[in-house]
């Protein structure tokens, strides 16, 4: 029997989000019904609200979540009601050309729930009852309940409270994986991270955990730089009044960093990251740019500086492998997820949380459902 729930919906581009009643269907084959306990507020949700990712409104927002399995659909054998899970927005299909080449973290046909969630009643003037909702990143977790593919629900240790555990579902995994997986930071490396928000600080924590001997945090905000030191940064650079490229070179013997992670995703930060690398160094872009952004670099510099220019999709993670590991690190005191949480709030507070995010006042706001 379908389930009624309250959820945060973006009805039209740029308009304030609304909390509306929705209908969540019973799980079909391969799907699970999840009672959401907590969901982090990610920049991607704001991009959906603002129409920067697509125009398939109305959107059901939220994707960085932890919850409990309530029901399982036919064919689901590895999850049962009561399992504590973190939701992943990539669930490798096992069949696409990337999965067949043993690169499931690049899966090109990630699985989502097979049945849509819909608006309920006439709560929205713009759309009628039964209007299908587009689940942001295939999840839609700013809701009391949501429907997901079983592969999106990764069972983890229930000792981790949901406000912290849910963060590995996107931002922490993206940043940590950008350093550990995409950037392949190793013992003795020098690393620079541009942008010390939630993703950037997760990259700092990952680089420190991987054995980097120097981790340089770059940001415009002294408060964020102070926080970056608590995540493992050995040095900080405020780029508001300092050339960050020259500052990083000065901190690395005049050479530049072995790995530079751009957690901002703007042309100016990408250019800084490109020249901040040592010769043959690695640039990892994990910050998500806007669709209209462009970069112009001399082709000779691309050739002569060598190295690797990489994009990091979700930290190149495999959720079924990596989520339990990060939770274990958290529970053993080796990854402080609690430090990412700036505030907790309710579904009704999300628009205010977006405003604080725009101003850069928070690392992570977390909705407790």
mmCIF file of C-alpha atoms in Angstrom, residues 124-314:
data_model
loop_
_atom_site.group_PDB
_atom_site.id
_atom_site.type_symbol
_atom_site.label_atom_id
_atom_site.label_comp_id
_atom_site.label_asym_id
_atom_site.label_seq_id
_atom_site.Cartn_x
_atom_site.Cartn_y
_atom_site.Cartn_z
ATOM 1 C CA UNK A 124 0.649 22.637 -5.279
ATOM 2 C CA UNK A 125 -1.069 25.178 -7.496
ATOM 3 C CA UNK A 126 1.424 24.594 -10.295
ATOM 4 C CA UNK A 127 1.008 20.828 -10.562
ATOM 5 C CA UNK A 128 -1.909 18.491 -10.012
ATOM 6 C CA UNK A 129 -2.252 15.364 -7.927
ATOM 7 C CA UNK A 130 -0.234 12.469 -9.314
ATOM 8 C CA UNK A 131 2.441 14.656 -10.898
ATOM 9 C CA UNK A 132 5.647 12.629 -11.008
ATOM 10 C CA UNK A 133 8.585 14.032 -9.066
ATOM 11 C CA UNK A 134 12.161 13.960 -10.342
ATOM 12 C CA UNK A 135 14.254 12.626 -7.474
ATOM 13 C CA UNK A 136 17.475 14.638 -7.160
ATOM 14 C CA UNK A 137 20.400 12.360 -7.991
ATOM 15 C CA UNK A 138 17.920 9.507 -8.073
ATOM 16 C CA UNK A 139 17.196 9.620 -4.329
ATOM 17 C CA UNK A 140 14.955 12.433 -3.049
ATOM 18 C CA UNK A 141 15.685 12.186 0.684
ATOM 19 C CA UNK A 142 14.412 15.465 2.108
ATOM 20 C CA UNK A 143 11.364 13.407 2.928
ATOM 21 C CA UNK A 144 9.997 11.264 5.696
ATOM 22 C CA UNK A 145 10.222 8.265 3.372
ATOM 23 C CA UNK A 146 11.822 7.647 0.009
ATOM 24 C CA UNK A 147 12.112 4.889 -2.572
ATOM 25 C CA UNK A 148 15.510 3.714 -3.796
ATOM 26 C CA UNK A 149 17.115 0.877 -5.701
ATOM 27 C CA UNK A 150 18.460 -1.725 -3.307
ATOM 28 C CA UNK A 151 21.964 -1.065 -4.607
ATOM 29 C CA UNK A 152 21.670 2.547 -3.446
ATOM 30 C CA UNK A 153 21.149 1.484 0.170
ATOM 31 C CA UNK A 154 24.445 0.500 1.797
ATOM 32 C CA UNK A 155 24.231 -1.206 5.175
ATOM 33 C CA UNK A 156 26.544 0.302 7.800
ATOM 34 C CA UNK A 157 27.174 -0.005 11.530
ATOM 35 C CA UNK A 158 24.116 1.391 13.367
ATOM 36 C CA UNK A 159 26.359 2.767 16.124
ATOM 37 C CA UNK A 160 26.987 5.835 13.945
ATOM 38 C CA UNK A 161 24.268 8.388 14.514
ATOM 39 C CA UNK A 162 22.390 9.311 11.314
ATOM 40 C CA UNK A 163 23.300 13.010 11.329
ATOM 41 C CA UNK A 164 26.952 12.024 10.906
ATOM 42 C CA UNK A 165 26.552 8.810 8.936
ATOM 43 C CA UNK A 166 24.498 10.402 6.162
ATOM 44 C CA UNK A 167 27.327 12.785 5.292
ATOM 45 C CA UNK A 168 29.362 10.024 3.684
ATOM 46 C CA UNK A 169 26.527 9.627 1.168
ATOM 47 C CA UNK A 170 27.861 12.563 -0.839
ATOM 48 C CA UNK A 171 30.107 15.399 0.364
ATOM 49 C CA UNK A 172 32.501 13.552 2.645
ATOM 50 C CA UNK A 173 32.848 10.629 0.239
ATOM 51 C CA UNK A 174 33.390 12.996 -2.709
ATOM 52 C CA UNK A 175 36.181 14.912 -0.987
ATOM 53 C CA UNK A 176 37.825 11.970 0.759
ATOM 54 C CA UNK A 177 37.740 9.936 -2.448
ATOM 55 C CA UNK A 178 39.097 12.822 -4.524
ATOM 56 C CA UNK A 179 42.280 12.615 -2.457
ATOM 57 C CA UNK A 180 42.538 8.892 -1.801
ATOM 58 C CA UNK A 181 41.105 7.393 -4.995
ATOM 59 C CA UNK A 182 41.277 9.969 -7.806
ATOM 60 C CA UNK A 183 44.388 11.796 -6.654
ATOM 61 C CA UNK A 184 46.011 8.613 -5.290
ATOM 62 C CA UNK A 185 47.728 10.619 -2.550
ATOM 63 C CA UNK A 186 50.501 8.561 -1.014
ATOM 64 C CA UNK A 187 52.969 8.673 1.830
ATOM 65 C CA UNK A 188 55.242 11.705 1.618
ATOM 66 C CA UNK A 189 53.192 13.596 -0.986
ATOM 67 C CA UNK A 190 52.528 17.313 -0.849
ATOM 68 C CA UNK A 191 48.880 18.247 -1.387
ATOM 69 C CA UNK A 192 47.030 21.535 -1.855
ATOM 70 C CA UNK A 193 43.250 21.809 -1.518
ATOM 71 C CA UNK A 194 41.441 24.859 -2.892
ATOM 72 C CA UNK A 195 38.149 25.541 -1.131
ATOM 73 C CA UNK A 196 37.662 24.511 2.497
ATOM 74 C CA UNK A 197 33.972 23.755 2.658
ATOM 75 C CA UNK A 198 32.637 20.312 3.439
ATOM 76 C CA UNK A 199 34.093 18.622 0.347
ATOM 77 C CA UNK A 200 37.445 20.394 0.615
ATOM 78 C CA UNK A 201 37.865 19.536 4.276
ATOM 79 C CA UNK A 202 37.005 15.922 3.534
ATOM 80 C CA UNK A 203 39.777 15.973 0.916
ATOM 81 C CA UNK A 204 42.146 17.397 3.535
ATOM 82 C CA UNK A 205 41.172 14.632 5.952
ATOM 83 C CA UNK A 206 41.659 12.023 3.231
ATOM 84 C CA UNK A 207 45.064 13.364 2.209
ATOM 85 C CA UNK A 208 46.208 13.454 5.810
ATOM 86 C CA UNK A 209 44.934 9.921 6.391
ATOM 87 C CA UNK A 210 46.764 8.736 3.240
ATOM 88 C CA UNK A 211 50.115 9.916 4.609
ATOM 89 C CA UNK A 212 50.705 13.263 2.902
ATOM 90 C CA UNK A 213 53.548 15.042 4.653
ATOM 91 C CA UNK A 214 52.204 18.504 3.821
ATOM 92 C CA UNK A 215 48.556 19.431 3.248
ATOM 93 C CA UNK A 216 48.024 23.061 2.262
ATOM 94 C CA UNK A 217 44.529 24.545 2.633
ATOM 95 C CA UNK A 218 43.609 27.468 0.352
ATOM 96 C CA UNK A 219 40.534 29.619 0.912
ATOM 97 C CA UNK A 220 39.324 33.215 1.119
ATOM 98 C CA UNK A 221 37.955 32.857 4.657
ATOM 99 C CA UNK A 222 40.159 32.736 7.757
ATOM 100 C CA UNK A 223 37.447 30.909 9.704
ATOM 101 C CA UNK A 224 37.365 28.118 7.144
ATOM 102 C CA UNK A 225 41.159 27.948 7.158
ATOM 103 C CA UNK A 226 41.118 27.550 10.940
ATOM 104 C CA UNK A 227 38.640 24.672 10.524
ATOM 105 C CA UNK A 228 40.836 23.118 7.833
ATOM 106 C CA UNK A 229 43.682 22.791 10.325
ATOM 107 C CA UNK A 230 41.424 20.702 12.549
ATOM 108 C CA UNK A 231 40.836 18.334 9.620
ATOM 109 C CA UNK A 232 44.562 17.870 9.052
ATOM 110 C CA UNK A 233 45.907 20.864 7.103
ATOM 111 C CA UNK A 234 49.532 21.553 7.953
ATOM 112 C CA UNK A 235 49.586 24.986 6.294
ATOM 113 C CA UNK A 236 46.986 27.569 5.243
ATOM 114 C CA UNK A 237 46.874 30.224 2.530
ATOM 115 C CA UNK A 238 44.311 33.025 2.444
ATOM 116 C CA UNK A 239 44.090 33.771 -1.276
ATOM 117 C CA UNK A 240 42.156 37.006 -0.793
ATOM 118 C CA UNK A 241 45.339 39.047 -0.488
ATOM 119 C CA UNK A 242 47.984 36.524 -1.566
ATOM 120 C CA UNK A 243 48.782 34.843 -4.865
ATOM 121 C CA UNK A 244 47.935 31.247 -3.912
ATOM 122 C CA UNK A 245 50.082 29.748 -6.659
ATOM 123 C CA UNK A 246 53.196 31.503 -5.434
ATOM 124 C CA UNK A 247 52.308 30.774 -1.810
ATOM 125 C CA UNK A 248 51.965 27.035 -2.448
ATOM 126 C CA UNK A 249 55.199 26.985 -4.429
ATOM 127 C CA UNK A 250 56.979 28.738 -1.561
ATOM 128 C CA UNK A 251 55.704 26.066 0.830
ATOM 129 C CA UNK A 252 56.922 23.255 -1.444
ATOM 130 C CA UNK A 253 60.502 24.261 -2.130
ATOM 131 C CA UNK A 254 59.544 26.355 -5.149
ATOM 132 C CA UNK A 255 58.140 23.372 -7.036
ATOM 133 C CA UNK A 256 54.403 23.142 -6.416
ATOM 134 C CA UNK A 257 52.303 20.379 -4.895
ATOM 135 C CA UNK A 258 52.272 16.782 -6.055
ATOM 136 C CA UNK A 259 48.466 16.744 -5.984
ATOM 137 C CA UNK A 260 46.151 19.767 -6.142
ATOM 138 C CA UNK A 261 42.428 19.330 -5.485
ATOM 139 C CA UNK A 262 40.012 21.985 -6.722
ATOM 140 C CA UNK A 263 36.968 21.710 -4.460
ATOM 141 C CA UNK A 264 35.438 24.930 -5.799
ATOM 142 C CA UNK A 265 34.929 24.264 -9.501
ATOM 143 C CA UNK A 266 35.406 27.706 -11.049
ATOM 144 C CA UNK A 267 37.653 28.703 -13.980
ATOM 145 C CA UNK A 268 39.873 30.840 -11.759
ATOM 146 C CA UNK A 269 40.405 28.086 -9.178
ATOM 147 C CA UNK A 270 41.037 25.500 -11.888
ATOM 148 C CA UNK A 271 43.682 27.761 -13.417
ATOM 149 C CA UNK A 272 45.267 28.243 -10.001
ATOM 150 C CA UNK A 273 45.269 24.493 -9.426
ATOM 151 C CA UNK A 274 46.819 23.860 -12.839
ATOM 152 C CA UNK A 275 49.823 26.102 -12.140
ATOM 153 C CA UNK A 276 49.987 25.179 -8.443
ATOM 154 C CA UNK A 277 51.093 21.627 -9.359
ATOM 155 C CA UNK A 278 54.649 20.493 -9.537
ATOM 156 C CA UNK A 279 55.803 19.370 -12.984
ATOM 157 C CA UNK A 280 54.082 16.057 -13.756
ATOM 158 C CA UNK A 281 51.755 16.681 -10.821
ATOM 159 C CA UNK A 282 48.085 15.767 -10.622
ATOM 160 C CA UNK A 283 45.116 18.134 -10.672
ATOM 161 C CA UNK A 284 41.817 16.743 -9.360
ATOM 162 C CA UNK A 285 38.626 18.702 -9.954
ATOM 163 C CA UNK A 286 35.874 17.684 -7.539
ATOM 164 C CA UNK A 287 34.041 21.022 -7.297
ATOM 165 C CA UNK A 288 31.072 21.099 -9.689
ATOM 166 C CA UNK A 289 31.124 24.001 -12.206
ATOM 167 C CA UNK A 290 28.111 25.808 -13.620
ATOM 168 C CA UNK A 291 27.075 24.807 -17.177
ATOM 169 C CA UNK A 292 28.216 28.107 -18.720
ATOM 170 C CA UNK A 293 31.756 28.101 -17.294
ATOM 171 C CA UNK A 294 34.758 27.824 -19.626
ATOM 172 C CA UNK A 295 38.524 27.496 -19.180
ATOM 173 C CA UNK A 296 41.245 28.758 -21.517
ATOM 174 C CA UNK A 297 44.793 27.452 -21.058
ATOM 175 C CA UNK A 298 47.797 27.570 -23.390
ATOM 176 C CA UNK A 299 48.063 24.243 -25.178
ATOM 177 C CA UNK A 300 51.845 24.368 -24.822
ATOM 178 C CA UNK A 301 51.462 24.551 -21.033
ATOM 179 C CA UNK A 302 49.141 21.544 -21.094
ATOM 180 C CA UNK A 303 51.835 19.634 -22.956
ATOM 181 C CA UNK A 304 54.976 20.877 -21.252
ATOM 182 C CA UNK A 305 53.804 20.659 -17.628
ATOM 183 C CA UNK A 306 52.784 17.018 -18.059
ATOM 184 C CA UNK A 307 51.065 15.117 -15.293
ATOM 185 C CA UNK A 308 47.370 14.355 -15.081
ATOM 186 C CA UNK A 309 44.192 16.438 -15.137
ATOM 187 C CA UNK A 310 41.345 14.461 -13.582
ATOM 188 C CA UNK A 311 37.710 14.913 -12.728
ATOM 189 C CA UNK A 312 36.517 13.123 -9.611
ATOM 190 C CA UNK A 313 32.975 11.753 -9.851
ATOM 191 C CA UNK A 314 31.736 11.030 -6.332
#
